[in-house]
Tab-separated table of C-alpha atoms (C1' of nucleotides) in Angstrom:
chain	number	residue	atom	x	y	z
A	1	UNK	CA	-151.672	-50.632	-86.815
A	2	UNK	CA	-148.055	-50.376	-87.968
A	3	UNK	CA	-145.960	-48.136	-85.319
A	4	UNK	CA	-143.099	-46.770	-87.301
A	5	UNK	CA	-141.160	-46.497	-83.867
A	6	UNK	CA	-140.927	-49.975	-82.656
A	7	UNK	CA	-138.560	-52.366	-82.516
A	8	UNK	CA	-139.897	-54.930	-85.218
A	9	UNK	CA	-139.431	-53.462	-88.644
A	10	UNK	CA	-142.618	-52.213	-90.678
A	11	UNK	CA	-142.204	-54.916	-93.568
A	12	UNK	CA	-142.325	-57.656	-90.619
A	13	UNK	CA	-145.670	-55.799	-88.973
A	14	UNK	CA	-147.486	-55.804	-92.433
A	15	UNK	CA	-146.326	-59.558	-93.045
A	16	UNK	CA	-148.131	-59.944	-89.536
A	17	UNK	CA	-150.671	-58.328	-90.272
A	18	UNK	CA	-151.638	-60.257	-93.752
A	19	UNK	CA	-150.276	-63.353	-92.510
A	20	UNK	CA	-153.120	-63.265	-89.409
A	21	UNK	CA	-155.770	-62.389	-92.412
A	22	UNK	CA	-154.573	-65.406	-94.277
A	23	UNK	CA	-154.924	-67.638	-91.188
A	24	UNK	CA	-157.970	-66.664	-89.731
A	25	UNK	CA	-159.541	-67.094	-93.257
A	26	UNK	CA	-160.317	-63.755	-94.111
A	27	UNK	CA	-158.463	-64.066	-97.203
A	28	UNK	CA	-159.242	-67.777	-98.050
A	29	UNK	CA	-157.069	-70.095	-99.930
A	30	UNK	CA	-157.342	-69.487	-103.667
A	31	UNK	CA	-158.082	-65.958	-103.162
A	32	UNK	CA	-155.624	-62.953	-103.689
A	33	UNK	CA	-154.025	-60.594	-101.108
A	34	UNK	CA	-154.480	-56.768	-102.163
A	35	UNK	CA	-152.026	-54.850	-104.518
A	36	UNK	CA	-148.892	-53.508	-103.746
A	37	UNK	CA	-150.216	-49.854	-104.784
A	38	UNK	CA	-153.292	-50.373	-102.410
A	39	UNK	CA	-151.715	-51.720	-99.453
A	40	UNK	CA	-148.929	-48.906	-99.850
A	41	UNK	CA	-151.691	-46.766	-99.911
A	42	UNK	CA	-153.736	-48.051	-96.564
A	43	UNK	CA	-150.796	-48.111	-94.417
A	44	UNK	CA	-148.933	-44.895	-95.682
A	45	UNK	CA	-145.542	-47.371	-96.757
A	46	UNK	CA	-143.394	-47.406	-99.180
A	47	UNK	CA	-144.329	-49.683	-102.363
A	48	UNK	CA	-140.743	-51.560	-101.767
A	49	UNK	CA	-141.914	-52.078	-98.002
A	50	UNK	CA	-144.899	-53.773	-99.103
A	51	UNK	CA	-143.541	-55.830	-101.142
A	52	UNK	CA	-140.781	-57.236	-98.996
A	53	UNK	CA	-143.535	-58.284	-96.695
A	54	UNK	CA	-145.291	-59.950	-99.356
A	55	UNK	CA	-142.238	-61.746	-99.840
A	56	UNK	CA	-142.139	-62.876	-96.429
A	57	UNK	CA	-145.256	-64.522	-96.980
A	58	UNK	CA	-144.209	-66.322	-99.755
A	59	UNK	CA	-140.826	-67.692	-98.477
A	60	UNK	CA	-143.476	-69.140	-95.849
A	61	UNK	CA	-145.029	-70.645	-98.628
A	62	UNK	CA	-148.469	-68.882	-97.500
A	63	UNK	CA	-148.628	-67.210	-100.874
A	64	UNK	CA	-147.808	-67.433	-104.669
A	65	UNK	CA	-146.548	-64.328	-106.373
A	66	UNK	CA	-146.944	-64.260	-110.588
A	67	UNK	CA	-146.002	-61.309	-112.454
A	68	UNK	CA	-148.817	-59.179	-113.122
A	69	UNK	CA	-151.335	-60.745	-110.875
A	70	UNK	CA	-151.450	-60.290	-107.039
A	71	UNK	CA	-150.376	-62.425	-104.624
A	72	UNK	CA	-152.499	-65.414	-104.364
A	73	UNK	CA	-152.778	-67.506	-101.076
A	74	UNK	CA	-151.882	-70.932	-101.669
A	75	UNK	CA	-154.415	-74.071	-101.613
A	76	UNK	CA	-153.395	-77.204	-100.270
A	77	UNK	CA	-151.607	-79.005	-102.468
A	78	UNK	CA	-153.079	-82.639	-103.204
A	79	UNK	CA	-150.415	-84.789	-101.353
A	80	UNK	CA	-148.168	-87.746	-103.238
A	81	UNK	CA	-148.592	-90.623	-100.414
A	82	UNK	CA	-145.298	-92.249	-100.301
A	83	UNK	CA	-143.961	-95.215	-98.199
A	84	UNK	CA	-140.907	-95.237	-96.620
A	85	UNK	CA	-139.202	-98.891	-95.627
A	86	UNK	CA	-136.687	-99.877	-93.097
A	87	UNK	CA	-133.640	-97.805	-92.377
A	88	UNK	CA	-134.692	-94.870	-94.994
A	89	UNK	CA	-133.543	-92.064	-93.162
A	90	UNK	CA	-135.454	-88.711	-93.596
A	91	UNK	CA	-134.249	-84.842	-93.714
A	92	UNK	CA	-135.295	-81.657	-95.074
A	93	UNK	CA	-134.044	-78.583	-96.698
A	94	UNK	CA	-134.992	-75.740	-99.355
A	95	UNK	CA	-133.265	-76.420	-102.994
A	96	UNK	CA	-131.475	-74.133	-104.643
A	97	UNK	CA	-133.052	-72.245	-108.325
A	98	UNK	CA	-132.248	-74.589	-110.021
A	99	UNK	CA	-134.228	-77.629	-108.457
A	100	UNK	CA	-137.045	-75.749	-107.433
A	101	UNK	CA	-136.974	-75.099	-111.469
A	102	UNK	CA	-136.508	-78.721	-112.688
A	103	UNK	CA	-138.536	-79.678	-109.681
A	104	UNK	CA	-141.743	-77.387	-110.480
A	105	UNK	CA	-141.896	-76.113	-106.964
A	106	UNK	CA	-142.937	-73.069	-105.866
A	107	UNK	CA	-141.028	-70.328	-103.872
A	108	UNK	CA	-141.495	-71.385	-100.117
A	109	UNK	CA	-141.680	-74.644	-100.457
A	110	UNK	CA	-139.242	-77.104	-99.009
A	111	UNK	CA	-137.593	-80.657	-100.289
A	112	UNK	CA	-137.648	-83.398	-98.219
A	113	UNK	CA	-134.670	-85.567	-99.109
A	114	UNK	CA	-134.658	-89.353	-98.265
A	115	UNK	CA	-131.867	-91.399	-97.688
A	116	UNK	CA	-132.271	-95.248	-98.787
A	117	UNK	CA	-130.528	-98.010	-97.398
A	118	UNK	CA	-129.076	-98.756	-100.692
A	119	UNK	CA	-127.319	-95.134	-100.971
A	120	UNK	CA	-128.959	-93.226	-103.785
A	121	UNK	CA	-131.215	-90.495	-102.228
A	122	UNK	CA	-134.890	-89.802	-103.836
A	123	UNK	CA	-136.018	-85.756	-103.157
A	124	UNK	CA	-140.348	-84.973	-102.908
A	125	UNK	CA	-142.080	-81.588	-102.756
A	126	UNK	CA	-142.276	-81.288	-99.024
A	127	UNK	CA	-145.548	-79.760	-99.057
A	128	UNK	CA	-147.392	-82.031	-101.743
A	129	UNK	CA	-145.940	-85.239	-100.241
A	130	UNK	CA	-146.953	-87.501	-97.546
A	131	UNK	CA	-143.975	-89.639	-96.422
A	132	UNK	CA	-145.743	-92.711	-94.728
A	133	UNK	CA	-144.366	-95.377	-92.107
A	134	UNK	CA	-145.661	-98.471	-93.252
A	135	UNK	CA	-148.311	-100.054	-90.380
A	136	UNK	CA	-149.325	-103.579	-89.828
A	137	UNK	CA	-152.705	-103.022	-92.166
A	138	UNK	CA	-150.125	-101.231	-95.336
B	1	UNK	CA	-119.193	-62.242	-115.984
B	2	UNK	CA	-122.576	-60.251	-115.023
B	3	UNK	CA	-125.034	-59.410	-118.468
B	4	UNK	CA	-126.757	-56.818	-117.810
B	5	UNK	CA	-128.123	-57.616	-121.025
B	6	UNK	CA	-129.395	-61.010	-120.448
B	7	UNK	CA	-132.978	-62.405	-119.572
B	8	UNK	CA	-131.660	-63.341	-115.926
B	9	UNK	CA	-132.071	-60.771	-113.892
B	10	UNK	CA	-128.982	-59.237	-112.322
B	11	UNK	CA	-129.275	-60.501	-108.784
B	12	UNK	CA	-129.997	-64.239	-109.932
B	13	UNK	CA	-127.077	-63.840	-111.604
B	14	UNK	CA	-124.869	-63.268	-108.837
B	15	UNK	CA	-126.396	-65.687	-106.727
B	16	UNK	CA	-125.367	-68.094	-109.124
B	17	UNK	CA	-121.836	-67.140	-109.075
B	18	UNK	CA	-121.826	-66.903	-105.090
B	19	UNK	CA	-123.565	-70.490	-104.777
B	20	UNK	CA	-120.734	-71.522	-107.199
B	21	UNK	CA	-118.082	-70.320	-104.905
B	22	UNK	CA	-119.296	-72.576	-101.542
B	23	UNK	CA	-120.537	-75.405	-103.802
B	24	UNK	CA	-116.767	-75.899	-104.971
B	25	UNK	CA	-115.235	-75.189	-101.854
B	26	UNK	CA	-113.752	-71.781	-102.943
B	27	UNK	CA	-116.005	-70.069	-99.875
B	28	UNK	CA	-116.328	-73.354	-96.898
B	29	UNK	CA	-118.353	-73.777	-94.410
B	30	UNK	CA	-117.715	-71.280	-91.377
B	31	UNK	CA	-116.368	-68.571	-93.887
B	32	UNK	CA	-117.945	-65.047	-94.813
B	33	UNK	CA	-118.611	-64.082	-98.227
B	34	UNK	CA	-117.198	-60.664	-99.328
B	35	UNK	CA	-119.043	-57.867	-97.795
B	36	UNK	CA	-122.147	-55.884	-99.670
B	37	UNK	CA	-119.533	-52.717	-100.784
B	38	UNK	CA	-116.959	-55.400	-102.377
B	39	UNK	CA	-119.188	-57.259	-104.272
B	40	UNK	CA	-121.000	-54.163	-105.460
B	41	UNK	CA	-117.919	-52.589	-106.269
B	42	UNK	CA	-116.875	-55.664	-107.939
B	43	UNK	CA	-119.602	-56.473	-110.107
B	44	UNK	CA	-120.492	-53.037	-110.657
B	45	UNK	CA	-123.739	-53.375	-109.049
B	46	UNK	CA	-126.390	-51.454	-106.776
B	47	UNK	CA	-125.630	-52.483	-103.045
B	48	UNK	CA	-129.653	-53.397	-103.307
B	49	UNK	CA	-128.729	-55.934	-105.888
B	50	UNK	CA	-126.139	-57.536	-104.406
B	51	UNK	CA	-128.243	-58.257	-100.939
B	52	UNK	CA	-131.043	-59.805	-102.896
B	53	UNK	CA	-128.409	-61.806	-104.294
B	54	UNK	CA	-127.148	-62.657	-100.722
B	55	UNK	CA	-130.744	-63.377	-99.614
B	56	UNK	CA	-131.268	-65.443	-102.393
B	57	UNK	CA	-128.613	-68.078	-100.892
B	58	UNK	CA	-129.941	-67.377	-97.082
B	59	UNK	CA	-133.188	-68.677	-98.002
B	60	UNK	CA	-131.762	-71.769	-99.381
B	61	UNK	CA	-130.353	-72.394	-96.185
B	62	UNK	CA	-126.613	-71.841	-97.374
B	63	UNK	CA	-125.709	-68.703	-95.307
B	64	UNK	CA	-126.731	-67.142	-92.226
B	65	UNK	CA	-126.672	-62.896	-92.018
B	66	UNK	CA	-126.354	-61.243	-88.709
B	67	UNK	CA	-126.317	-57.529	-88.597
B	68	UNK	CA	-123.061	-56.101	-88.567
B	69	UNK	CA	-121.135	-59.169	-89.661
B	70	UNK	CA	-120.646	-60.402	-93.340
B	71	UNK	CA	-122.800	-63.025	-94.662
B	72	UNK	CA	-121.726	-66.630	-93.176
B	73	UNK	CA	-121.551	-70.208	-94.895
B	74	UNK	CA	-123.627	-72.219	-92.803
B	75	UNK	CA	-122.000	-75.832	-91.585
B	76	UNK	CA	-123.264	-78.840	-91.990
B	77	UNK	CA	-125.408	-79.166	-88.670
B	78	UNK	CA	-124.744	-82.007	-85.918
B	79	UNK	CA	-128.301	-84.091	-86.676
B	80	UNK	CA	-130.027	-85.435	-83.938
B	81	UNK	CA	-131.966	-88.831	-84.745
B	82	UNK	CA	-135.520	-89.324	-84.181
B	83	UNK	CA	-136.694	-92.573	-84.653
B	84	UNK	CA	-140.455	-93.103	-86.572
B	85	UNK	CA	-143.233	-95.517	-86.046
B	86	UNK	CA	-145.733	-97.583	-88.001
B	87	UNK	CA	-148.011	-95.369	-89.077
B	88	UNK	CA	-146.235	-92.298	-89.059
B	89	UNK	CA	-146.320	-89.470	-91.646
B	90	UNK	CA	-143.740	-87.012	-92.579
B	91	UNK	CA	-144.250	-83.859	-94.328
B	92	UNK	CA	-141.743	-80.632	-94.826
B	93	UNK	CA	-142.850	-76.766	-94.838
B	94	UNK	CA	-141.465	-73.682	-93.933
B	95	UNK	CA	-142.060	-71.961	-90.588
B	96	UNK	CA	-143.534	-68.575	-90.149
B	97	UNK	CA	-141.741	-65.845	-88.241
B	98	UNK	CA	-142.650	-66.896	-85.011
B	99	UNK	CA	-142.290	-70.615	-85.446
B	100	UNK	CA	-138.333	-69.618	-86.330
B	101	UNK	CA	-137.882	-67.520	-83.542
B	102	UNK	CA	-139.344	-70.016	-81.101
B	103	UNK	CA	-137.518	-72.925	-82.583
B	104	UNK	CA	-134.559	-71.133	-83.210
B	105	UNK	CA	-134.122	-71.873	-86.190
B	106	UNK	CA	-132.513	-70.111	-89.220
B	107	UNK	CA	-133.923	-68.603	-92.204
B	108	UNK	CA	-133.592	-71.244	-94.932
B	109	UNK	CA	-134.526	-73.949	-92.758
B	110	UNK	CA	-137.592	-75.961	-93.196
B	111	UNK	CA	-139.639	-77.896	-90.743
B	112	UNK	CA	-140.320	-81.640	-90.621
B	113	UNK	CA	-143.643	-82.566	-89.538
B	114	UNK	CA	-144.317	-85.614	-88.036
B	115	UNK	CA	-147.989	-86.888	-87.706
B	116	UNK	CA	-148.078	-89.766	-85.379
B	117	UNK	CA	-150.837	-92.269	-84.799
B	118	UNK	CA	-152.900	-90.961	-81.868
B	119	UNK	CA	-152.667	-87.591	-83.874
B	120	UNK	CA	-150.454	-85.528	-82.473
B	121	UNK	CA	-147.698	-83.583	-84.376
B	122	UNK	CA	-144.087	-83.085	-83.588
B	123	UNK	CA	-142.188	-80.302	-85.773
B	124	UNK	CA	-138.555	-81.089	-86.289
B	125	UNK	CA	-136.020	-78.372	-87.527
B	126	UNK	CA	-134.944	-80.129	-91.120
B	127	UNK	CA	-131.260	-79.555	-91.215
B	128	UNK	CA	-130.712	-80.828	-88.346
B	129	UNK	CA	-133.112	-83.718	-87.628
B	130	UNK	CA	-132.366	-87.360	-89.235
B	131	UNK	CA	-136.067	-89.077	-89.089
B	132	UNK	CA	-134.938	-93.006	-89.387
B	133	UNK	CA	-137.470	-95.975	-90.262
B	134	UNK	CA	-136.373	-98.640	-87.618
B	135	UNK	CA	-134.930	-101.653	-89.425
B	136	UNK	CA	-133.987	-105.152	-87.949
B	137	UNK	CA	-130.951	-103.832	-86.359
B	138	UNK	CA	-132.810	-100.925	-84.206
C	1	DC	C1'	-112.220	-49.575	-72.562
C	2	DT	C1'	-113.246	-46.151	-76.024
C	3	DT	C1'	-113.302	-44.504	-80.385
C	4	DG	C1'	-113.786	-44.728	-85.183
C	5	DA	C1'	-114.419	-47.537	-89.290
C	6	DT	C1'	-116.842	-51.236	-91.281
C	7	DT	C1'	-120.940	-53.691	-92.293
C	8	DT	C1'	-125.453	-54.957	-92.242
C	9	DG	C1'	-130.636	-53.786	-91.803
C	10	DT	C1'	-134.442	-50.938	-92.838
C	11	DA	C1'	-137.126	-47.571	-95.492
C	12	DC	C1'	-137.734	-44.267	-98.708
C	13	DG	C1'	-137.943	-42.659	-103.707
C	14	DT	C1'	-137.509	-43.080	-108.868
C	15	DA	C1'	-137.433	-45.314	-113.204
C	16	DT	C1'	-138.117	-48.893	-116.580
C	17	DG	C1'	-139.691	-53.247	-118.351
C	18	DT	C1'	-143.105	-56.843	-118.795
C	19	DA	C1'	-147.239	-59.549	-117.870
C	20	DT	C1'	-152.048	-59.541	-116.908
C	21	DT	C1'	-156.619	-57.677	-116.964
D	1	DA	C1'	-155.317	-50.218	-126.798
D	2	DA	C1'	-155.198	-48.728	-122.087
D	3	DA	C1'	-154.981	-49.421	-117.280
D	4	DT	C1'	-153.392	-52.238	-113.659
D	5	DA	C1'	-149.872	-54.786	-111.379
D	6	DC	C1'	-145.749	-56.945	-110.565
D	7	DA	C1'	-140.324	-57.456	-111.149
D	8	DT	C1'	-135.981	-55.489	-111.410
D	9	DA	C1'	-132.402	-52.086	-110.477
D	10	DC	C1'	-130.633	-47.861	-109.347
D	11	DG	C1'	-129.917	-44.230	-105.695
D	12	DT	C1'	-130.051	-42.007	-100.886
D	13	DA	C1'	-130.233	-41.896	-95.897
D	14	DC	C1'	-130.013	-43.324	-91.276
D	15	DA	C1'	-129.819	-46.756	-87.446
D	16	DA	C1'	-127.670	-50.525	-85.156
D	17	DA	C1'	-124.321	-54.133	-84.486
D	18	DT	C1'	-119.711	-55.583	-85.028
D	19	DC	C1'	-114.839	-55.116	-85.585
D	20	DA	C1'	-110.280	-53.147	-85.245
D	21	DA	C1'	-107.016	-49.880	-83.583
DNA sequence: CTTGATTTGTACGTATGTATT
DNA sequence: AAATACATACGTACAAATCAA
């Protein structure tokens, strides 16, 4: 239940509370999270509330958000499997608009930015990418 | 100049202008950006439009908010190093809520996951972790 | 140290536009 | 064509943290 009177915010309760559906699989990958108007509706908020929680979801990269269809929880993307070689170094970080534009990447979703040995720098999806220490069997 | 006119919304807009500003030095690293009533006096704006604006560039990890103080360009963290093994596998997502808290971490800031061999996974925060592929040297 | 001003954070409501169903 | 649903943008109000005198 959302208690208007505590501490943590409403938008962060209802993010909680959708975020718990989403991992215990009661609203399964693929499948979408109810409307704005409904939830609004079920838990007596705002519509604005409601939505910033939504949007807390999807800055986790939980959910996808398209105008005019509900939130949909995201599958797991396919992953790129890319090798790394001796002395890459590795970091991550979110882009800005415009790479997550030229990029394709949805909102939520970070870049993982590796270094090369030679200087240039080569950026992958973080979440469709497998970054992979080569072993003795590679 | 803000067009109110144009297909980018309003807040985008701004963002762009304020990511302009600390990309080009104009607003470094440990500075504030203007507060909420300047910039909405300034650019004519709703106070509501301005902080999406301003949350825009905290969740791309360029500025920290604290309540009561004006928005903050975030420095370049100190990275620690953390070296990788054959067979390891990297992969970048964002945290939830109380993955941030208990990492400390701040909004913006994405996690690297590290998969190791016997299967266990260490999370590092991704602004300030440098993963490094051991080369001769090492 | 205390007070008052500044500033951010949260939550509500309303209205309009646009995309999907 | 109509209903549903999301996205943007405005406004108001109050609480809480910080800052400055």
């Amino acid at each position: 239940m959302i208690d208007h009177y505590g501490d943590r915010p409403v938008y962060k309760q209802l993010a909680d509370i959708l975020r718990d559906q989403i991992y215990s699989g009661a609203v399964p990958p693929g499948k979408q999270l109810p409307s704005d108007l409904y939830l609004s509706q079920m838990h007596r908020l705002g519509r604005g509330t409601v939505r910033r929680a939504v949007e807390v979801l999807q800055n986790e990269g939980l959910v996808t958000r398209d105008k005019g269809q509900r939130a949909t929880v995201r599958e797991q993307s396919p992953r790129d499997v890319v090798l790394l070689e001796p002395g890459d170094e590795v970091s991550g970080r979110m882009p800005n608009d415009a790479e997550r534009r030229s990029l394709g990447l949805p909102v939520g979703e970070p870049i993982l930015e590796v270094r090369r040995r030679g200087g240039y720098v080569d950026v992958f999806p973080g979440a469709a990418t497998t970054l992979r220490v080569p072993s003795a069997e590679d």
